[in-house]
Coordinates of C-alpha atoms and ligand atoms in Angstrom, one line a residue:
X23 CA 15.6 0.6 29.1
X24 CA 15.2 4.1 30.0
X25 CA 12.0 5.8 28.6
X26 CA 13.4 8.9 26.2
X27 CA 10.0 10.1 25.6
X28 CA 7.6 10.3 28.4
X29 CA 4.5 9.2 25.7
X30 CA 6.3 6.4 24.8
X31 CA 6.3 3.3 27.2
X32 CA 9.1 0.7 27.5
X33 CA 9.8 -2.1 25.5
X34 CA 12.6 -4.5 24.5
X35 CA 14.1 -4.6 20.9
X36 CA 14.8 -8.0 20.0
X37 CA 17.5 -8.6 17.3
X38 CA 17.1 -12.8 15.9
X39 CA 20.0 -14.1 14.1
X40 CA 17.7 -16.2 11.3
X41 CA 14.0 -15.8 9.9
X42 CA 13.2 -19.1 12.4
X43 CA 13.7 -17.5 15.0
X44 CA 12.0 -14.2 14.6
X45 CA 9.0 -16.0 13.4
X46 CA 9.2 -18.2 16.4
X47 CA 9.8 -15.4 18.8
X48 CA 6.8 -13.4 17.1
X49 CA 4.4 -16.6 17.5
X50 CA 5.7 -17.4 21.2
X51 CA 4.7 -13.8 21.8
X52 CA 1.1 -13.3 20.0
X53 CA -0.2 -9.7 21.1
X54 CA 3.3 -8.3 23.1
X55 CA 5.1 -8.4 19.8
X56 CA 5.1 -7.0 15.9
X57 CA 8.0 -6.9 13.0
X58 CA 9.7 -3.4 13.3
X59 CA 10.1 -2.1 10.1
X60 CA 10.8 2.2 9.8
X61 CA 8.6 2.0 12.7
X62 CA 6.8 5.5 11.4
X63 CA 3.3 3.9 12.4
X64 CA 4.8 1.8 14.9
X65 CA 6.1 4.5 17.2
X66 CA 2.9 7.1 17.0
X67 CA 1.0 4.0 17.9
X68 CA 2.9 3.0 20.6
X69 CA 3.0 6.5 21.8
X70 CA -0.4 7.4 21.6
X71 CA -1.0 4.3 23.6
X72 CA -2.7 2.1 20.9
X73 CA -0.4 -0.4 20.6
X74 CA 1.1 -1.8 23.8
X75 CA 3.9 -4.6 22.7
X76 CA 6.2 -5.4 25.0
X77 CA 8.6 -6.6 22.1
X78 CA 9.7 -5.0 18.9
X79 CA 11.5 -7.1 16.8
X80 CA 13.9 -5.9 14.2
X81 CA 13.4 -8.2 10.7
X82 CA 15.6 -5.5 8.4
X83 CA 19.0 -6.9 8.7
X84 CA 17.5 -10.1 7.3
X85 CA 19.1 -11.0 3.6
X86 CA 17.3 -9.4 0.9
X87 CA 15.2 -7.5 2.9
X88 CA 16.3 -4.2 1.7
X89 CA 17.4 -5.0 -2.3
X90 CA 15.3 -3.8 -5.1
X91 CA 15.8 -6.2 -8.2
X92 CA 14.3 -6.0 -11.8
X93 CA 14.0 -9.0 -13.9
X94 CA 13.6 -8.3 -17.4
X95 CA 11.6 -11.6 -17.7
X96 CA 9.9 -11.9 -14.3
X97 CA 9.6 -8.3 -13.2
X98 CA 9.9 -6.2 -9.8
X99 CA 11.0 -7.4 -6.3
X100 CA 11.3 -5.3 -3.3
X101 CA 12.9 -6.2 -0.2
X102 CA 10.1 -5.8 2.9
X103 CA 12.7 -2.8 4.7
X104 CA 13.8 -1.2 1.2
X105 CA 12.5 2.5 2.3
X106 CA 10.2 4.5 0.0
X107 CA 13.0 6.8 -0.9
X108 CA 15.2 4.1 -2.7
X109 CA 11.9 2.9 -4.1
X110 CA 11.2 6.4 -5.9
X111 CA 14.3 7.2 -6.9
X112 CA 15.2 3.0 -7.8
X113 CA 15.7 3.6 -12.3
X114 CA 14.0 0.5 -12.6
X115 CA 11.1 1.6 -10.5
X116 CA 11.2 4.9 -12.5
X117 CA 11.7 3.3 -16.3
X118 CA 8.6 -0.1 -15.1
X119 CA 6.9 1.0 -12.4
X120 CA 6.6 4.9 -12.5
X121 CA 3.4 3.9 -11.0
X122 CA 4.4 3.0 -7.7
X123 CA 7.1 5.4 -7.7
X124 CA 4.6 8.4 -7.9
X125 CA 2.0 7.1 -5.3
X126 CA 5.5 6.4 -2.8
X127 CA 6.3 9.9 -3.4
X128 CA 2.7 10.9 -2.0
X129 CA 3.4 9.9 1.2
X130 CA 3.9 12.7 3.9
X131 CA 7.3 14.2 3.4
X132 CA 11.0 13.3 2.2
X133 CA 12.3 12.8 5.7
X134 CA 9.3 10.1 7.0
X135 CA 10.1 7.6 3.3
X136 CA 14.3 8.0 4.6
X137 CA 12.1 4.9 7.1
X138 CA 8.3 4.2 5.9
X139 CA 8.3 1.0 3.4
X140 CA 6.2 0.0 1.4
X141 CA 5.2 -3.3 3.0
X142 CA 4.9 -1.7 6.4
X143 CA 1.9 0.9 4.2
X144 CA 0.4 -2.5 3.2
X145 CA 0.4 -4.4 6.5
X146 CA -0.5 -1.9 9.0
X147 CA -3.7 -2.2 6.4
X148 CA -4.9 1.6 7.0
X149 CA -7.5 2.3 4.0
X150 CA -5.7 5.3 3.6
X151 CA -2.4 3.5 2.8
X152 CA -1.1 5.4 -0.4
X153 CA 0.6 3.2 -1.7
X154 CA -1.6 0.2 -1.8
X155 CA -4.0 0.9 -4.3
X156 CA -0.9 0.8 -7.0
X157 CA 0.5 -2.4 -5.2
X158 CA -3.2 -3.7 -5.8
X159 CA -3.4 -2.7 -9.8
X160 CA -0.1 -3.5 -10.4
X161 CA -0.8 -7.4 -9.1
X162 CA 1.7 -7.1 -6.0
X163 CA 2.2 -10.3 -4.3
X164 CA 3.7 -10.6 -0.9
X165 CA 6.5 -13.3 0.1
X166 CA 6.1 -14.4 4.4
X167 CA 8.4 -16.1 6.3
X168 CA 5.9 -18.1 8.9
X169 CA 6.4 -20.8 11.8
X170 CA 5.4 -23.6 8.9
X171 CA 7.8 -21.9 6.1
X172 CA 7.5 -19.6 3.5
X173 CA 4.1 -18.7 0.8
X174 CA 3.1 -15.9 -1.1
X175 CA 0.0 -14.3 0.0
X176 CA -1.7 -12.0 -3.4
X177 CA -2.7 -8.4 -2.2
X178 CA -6.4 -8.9 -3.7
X179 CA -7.3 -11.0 -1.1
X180 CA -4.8 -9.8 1.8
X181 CA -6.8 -6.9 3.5
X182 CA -10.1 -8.4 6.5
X183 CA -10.7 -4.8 7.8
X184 CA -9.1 -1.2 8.8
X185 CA -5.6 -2.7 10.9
X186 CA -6.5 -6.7 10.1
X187 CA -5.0 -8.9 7.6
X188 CA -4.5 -12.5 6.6
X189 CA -1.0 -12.2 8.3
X190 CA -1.3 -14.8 11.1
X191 CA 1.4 -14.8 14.5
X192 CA 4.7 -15.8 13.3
X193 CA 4.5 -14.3 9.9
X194 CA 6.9 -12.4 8.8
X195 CA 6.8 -10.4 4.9
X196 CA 10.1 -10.4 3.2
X197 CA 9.1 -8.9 -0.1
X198 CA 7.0 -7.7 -2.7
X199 CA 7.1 -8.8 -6.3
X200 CA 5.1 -7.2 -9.0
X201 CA 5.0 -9.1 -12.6
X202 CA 5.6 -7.4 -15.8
X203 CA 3.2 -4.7 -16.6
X204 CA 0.8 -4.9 -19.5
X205 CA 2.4 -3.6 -22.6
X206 CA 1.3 0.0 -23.1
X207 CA 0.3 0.7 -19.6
X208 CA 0.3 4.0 -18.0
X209 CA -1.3 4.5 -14.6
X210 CA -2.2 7.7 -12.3
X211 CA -2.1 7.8 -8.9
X212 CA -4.6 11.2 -7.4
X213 CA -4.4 11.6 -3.4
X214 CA -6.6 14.3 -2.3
X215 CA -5.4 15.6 1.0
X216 CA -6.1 18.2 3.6
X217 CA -2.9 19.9 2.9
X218 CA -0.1 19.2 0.8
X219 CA 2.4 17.1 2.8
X220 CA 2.5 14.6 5.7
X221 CA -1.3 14.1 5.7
X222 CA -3.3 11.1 5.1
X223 CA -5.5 11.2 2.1
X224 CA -9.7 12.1 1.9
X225 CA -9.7 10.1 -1.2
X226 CA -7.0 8.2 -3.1
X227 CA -7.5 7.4 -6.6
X228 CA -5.1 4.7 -8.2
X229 CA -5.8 4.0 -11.8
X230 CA -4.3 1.6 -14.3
X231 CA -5.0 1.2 -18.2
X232 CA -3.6 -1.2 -20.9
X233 CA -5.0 -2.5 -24.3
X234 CA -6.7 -5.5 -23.8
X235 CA -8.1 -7.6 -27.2
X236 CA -9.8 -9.9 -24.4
X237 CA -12.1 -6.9 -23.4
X238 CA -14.9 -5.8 -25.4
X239 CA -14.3 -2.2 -25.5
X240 CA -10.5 -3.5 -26.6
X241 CA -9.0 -2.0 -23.1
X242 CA -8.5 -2.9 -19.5
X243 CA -8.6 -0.4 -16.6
X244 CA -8.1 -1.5 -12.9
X245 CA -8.9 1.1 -10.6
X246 CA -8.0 1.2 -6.1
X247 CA -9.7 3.7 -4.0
X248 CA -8.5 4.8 -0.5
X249 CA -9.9 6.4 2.9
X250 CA -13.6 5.4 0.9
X251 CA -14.1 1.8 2.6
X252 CA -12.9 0.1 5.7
X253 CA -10.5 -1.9 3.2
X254 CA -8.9 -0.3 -0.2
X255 CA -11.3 -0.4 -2.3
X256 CA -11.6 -2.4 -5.6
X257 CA -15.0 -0.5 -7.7
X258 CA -15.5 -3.6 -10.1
X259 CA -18.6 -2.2 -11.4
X260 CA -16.2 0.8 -12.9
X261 CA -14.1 -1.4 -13.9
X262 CA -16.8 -3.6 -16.0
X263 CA -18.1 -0.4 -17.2
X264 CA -14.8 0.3 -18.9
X265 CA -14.0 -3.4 -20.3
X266 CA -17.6 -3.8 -21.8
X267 CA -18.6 -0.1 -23.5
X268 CA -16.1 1.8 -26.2
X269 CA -14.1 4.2 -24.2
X270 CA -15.8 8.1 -24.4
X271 CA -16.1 10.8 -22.0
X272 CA -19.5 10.0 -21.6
X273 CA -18.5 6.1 -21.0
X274 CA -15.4 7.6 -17.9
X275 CA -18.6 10.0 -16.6
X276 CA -20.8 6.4 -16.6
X277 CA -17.9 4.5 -14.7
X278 CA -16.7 7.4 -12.7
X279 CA -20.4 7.9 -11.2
X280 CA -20.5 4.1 -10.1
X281 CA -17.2 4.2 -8.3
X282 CA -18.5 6.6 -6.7
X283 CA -22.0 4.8 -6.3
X284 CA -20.2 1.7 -5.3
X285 CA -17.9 3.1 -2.5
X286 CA -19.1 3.5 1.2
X287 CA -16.9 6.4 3.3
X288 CA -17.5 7.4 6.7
X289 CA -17.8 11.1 8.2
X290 CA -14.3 11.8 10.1
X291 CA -12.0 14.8 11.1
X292 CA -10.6 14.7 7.1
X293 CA -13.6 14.7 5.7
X294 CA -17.6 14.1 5.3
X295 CA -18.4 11.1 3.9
X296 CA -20.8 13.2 1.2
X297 CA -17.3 14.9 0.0
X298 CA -15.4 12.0 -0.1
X299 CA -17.9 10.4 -2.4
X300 CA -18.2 13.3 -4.6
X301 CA -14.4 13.3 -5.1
X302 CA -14.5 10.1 -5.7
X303 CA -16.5 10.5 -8.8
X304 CA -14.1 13.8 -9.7
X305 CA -10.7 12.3 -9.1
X306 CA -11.9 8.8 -10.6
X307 CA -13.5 10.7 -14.1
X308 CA -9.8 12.9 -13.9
X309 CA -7.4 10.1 -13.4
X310 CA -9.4 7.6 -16.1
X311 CA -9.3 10.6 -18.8
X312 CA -5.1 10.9 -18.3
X313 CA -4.6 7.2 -18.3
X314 CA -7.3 7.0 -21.6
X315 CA -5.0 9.9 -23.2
X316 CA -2.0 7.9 -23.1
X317 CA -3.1 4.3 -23.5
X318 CA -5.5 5.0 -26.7
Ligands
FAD412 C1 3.8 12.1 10.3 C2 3.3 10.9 9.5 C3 2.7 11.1 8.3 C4 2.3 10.0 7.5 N1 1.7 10.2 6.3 C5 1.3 9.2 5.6 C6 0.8 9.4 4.3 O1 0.7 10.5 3.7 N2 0.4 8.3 3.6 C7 0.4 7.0 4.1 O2 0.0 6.1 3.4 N3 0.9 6.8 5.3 C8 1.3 7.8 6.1 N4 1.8 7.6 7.3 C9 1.8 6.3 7.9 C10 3.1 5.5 7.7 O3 4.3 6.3 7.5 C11 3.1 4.4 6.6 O4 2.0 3.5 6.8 C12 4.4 3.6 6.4 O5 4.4 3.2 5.1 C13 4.6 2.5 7.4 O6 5.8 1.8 7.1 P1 6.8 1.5 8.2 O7 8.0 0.7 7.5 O8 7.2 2.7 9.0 O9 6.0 0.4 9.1 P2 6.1 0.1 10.6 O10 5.5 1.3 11.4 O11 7.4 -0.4 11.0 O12 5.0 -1.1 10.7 C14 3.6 -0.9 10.5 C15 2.8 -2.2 10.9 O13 3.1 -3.2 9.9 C16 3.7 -4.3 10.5 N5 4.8 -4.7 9.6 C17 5.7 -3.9 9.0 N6 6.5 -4.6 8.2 C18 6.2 -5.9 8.3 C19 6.7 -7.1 7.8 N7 7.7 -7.1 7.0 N8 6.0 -8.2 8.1 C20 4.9 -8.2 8.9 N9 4.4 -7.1 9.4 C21 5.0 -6.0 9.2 C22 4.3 -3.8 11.8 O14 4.5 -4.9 12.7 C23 3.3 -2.8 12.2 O15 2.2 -3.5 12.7 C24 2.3 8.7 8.1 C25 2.9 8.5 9.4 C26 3.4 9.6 10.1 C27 4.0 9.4 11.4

């Protein structure tokens, strides 16, 4: 293959005809092979000579892999390829989810989601991945084709690191399925960026309410943070906060301020790690008063 862009070194781009196969090919091939999905990290990384597989291995043409079905009794499934533009713009995503449709409009620019998926946000495993955080609140499971068959594997317990996951060599994801929201939901998804478009975020705050009669203070939030912890970031003690104490300003301040407490961010080129914690109290207390607005 000749190499079009002089960054960018050679490889081969293997097509399977079944799920088997690809999964085999993948395991045969630890560390010289990954799934090609839009390939929008895959290609920088390649490029900037992170990532040296020899192998890319298509897994879109796969059935399913690109549908985006609403069950009424069972909820949302998203085919692994379906691109974050179809996801957006989806009515059912709109009408269910509007949740996920916002924080898939937050990444970089209308041109990069024609190829960026959700699934390939949640397994490159970046804690900057936008759309995580509301794949996490909204209880987003992910279906993997492996060499021993296919399992779900839940996104609470799917992120090891920055890049790792429990994915092992083989393993392909073929969807995402979120259950039925809580009734009365609303959620709010805050990225705060250096500029407005195709950047990663300082801090991403995802946010989730619902009446709960199981909680003390008669409501459930679930809150995600990005870019604050080498995986996204679950702030339980917030979310405590916010189950146990009657819901008030001063109760979003108290819960706000241990996000923020609970959260550990590194300096970088975005930001300090000082600012990022600071804005995670800000964006936390802003996002938790628009969701308490709607839900009370
Ligand atoms: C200019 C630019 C701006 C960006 N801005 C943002 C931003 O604002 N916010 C943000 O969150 N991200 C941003 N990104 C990162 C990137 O676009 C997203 O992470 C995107 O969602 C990745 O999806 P993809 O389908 O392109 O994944 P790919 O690049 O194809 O794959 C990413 C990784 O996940 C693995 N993978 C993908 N699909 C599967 C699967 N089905 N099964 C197993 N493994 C899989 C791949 O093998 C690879 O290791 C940006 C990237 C660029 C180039």
């Amino acid at each position: 293959m000749n190499n079009a862009h002089p960054g960018l070194p050679e490889f081969d781009y293997i097509k399977p005809a079944t799920l088997p196969e690809a999964s085999q090919f993948l395991a045969q091939h630890t560390g010289e092979s990954r799934p090609f999905m839009g390939g929008t990290d895959t290609i920088v990384r390649m490029r900037d000579g992170f990532w040296k597989d020899k192998y890319l291995v298509e897994v879109k043409h796969f059935e399913g892999m690109t549908s985006i079905h609403f069950d009424p009794a069972k909820g949302l499934t998203i085919g692994a390829a379906a691109p974050m533009n179809q996801v957006a713009a989806h009515p059912d995503v709109r009408k269910y989810y509007p949740l996920l449709a916002e924080a898939a409009n937050s990444v970089a620019s209308y041109q990069l989601r024609n190829r960026a998926t959700i699934v390939g946000n949640i397994c490159n495993a970046s804690p900057a991945g936008d759309t995580t955080g509301a794949s996490i609140v909204l209880d987003g499971v992910l279906s993997v084709h492996g060499v021993n068959g296919v399992r779900t594997e839940p996104l609470k317990n799917f992120f090891l690191g920055p890049g790792k996951t429990v994915l092992k060599p083989g393993d392909i994801v073929t969807s995402i399925s979120y259950p039925l929201p809580a009734d009365g939901w609303a959620g709010k998804y805050i990225k705060l960026g250096r500029n407005a478009l195709s950047d990663l975020s300082i801090v991403g705050v995802t946010v989730l309410g619902y009446p709960d009669a199981t909680a003390k203070s008669g409501f459930r939030f679930r809150i995600a943070l990005a870019s604050v912890a080498p995986v996204p970031f679950i702030p339980t003690a917030a979310e405590a906060v916010l189950a146990e104490k009657p819901i008030s300003d001063a109760v979003i301040d108290e819960a706000a301020t241990a996000a923020m407490d609970a959260c550990t961010p590194i300096d970088d080129v975005r930001s300090s790690a000082r600012y990022r914690k600071l804005m995670v109290r800000n964006l936390t207390r802003k996002a938790l008063a628009e969701v308490w607005a709607k839900i009370k």
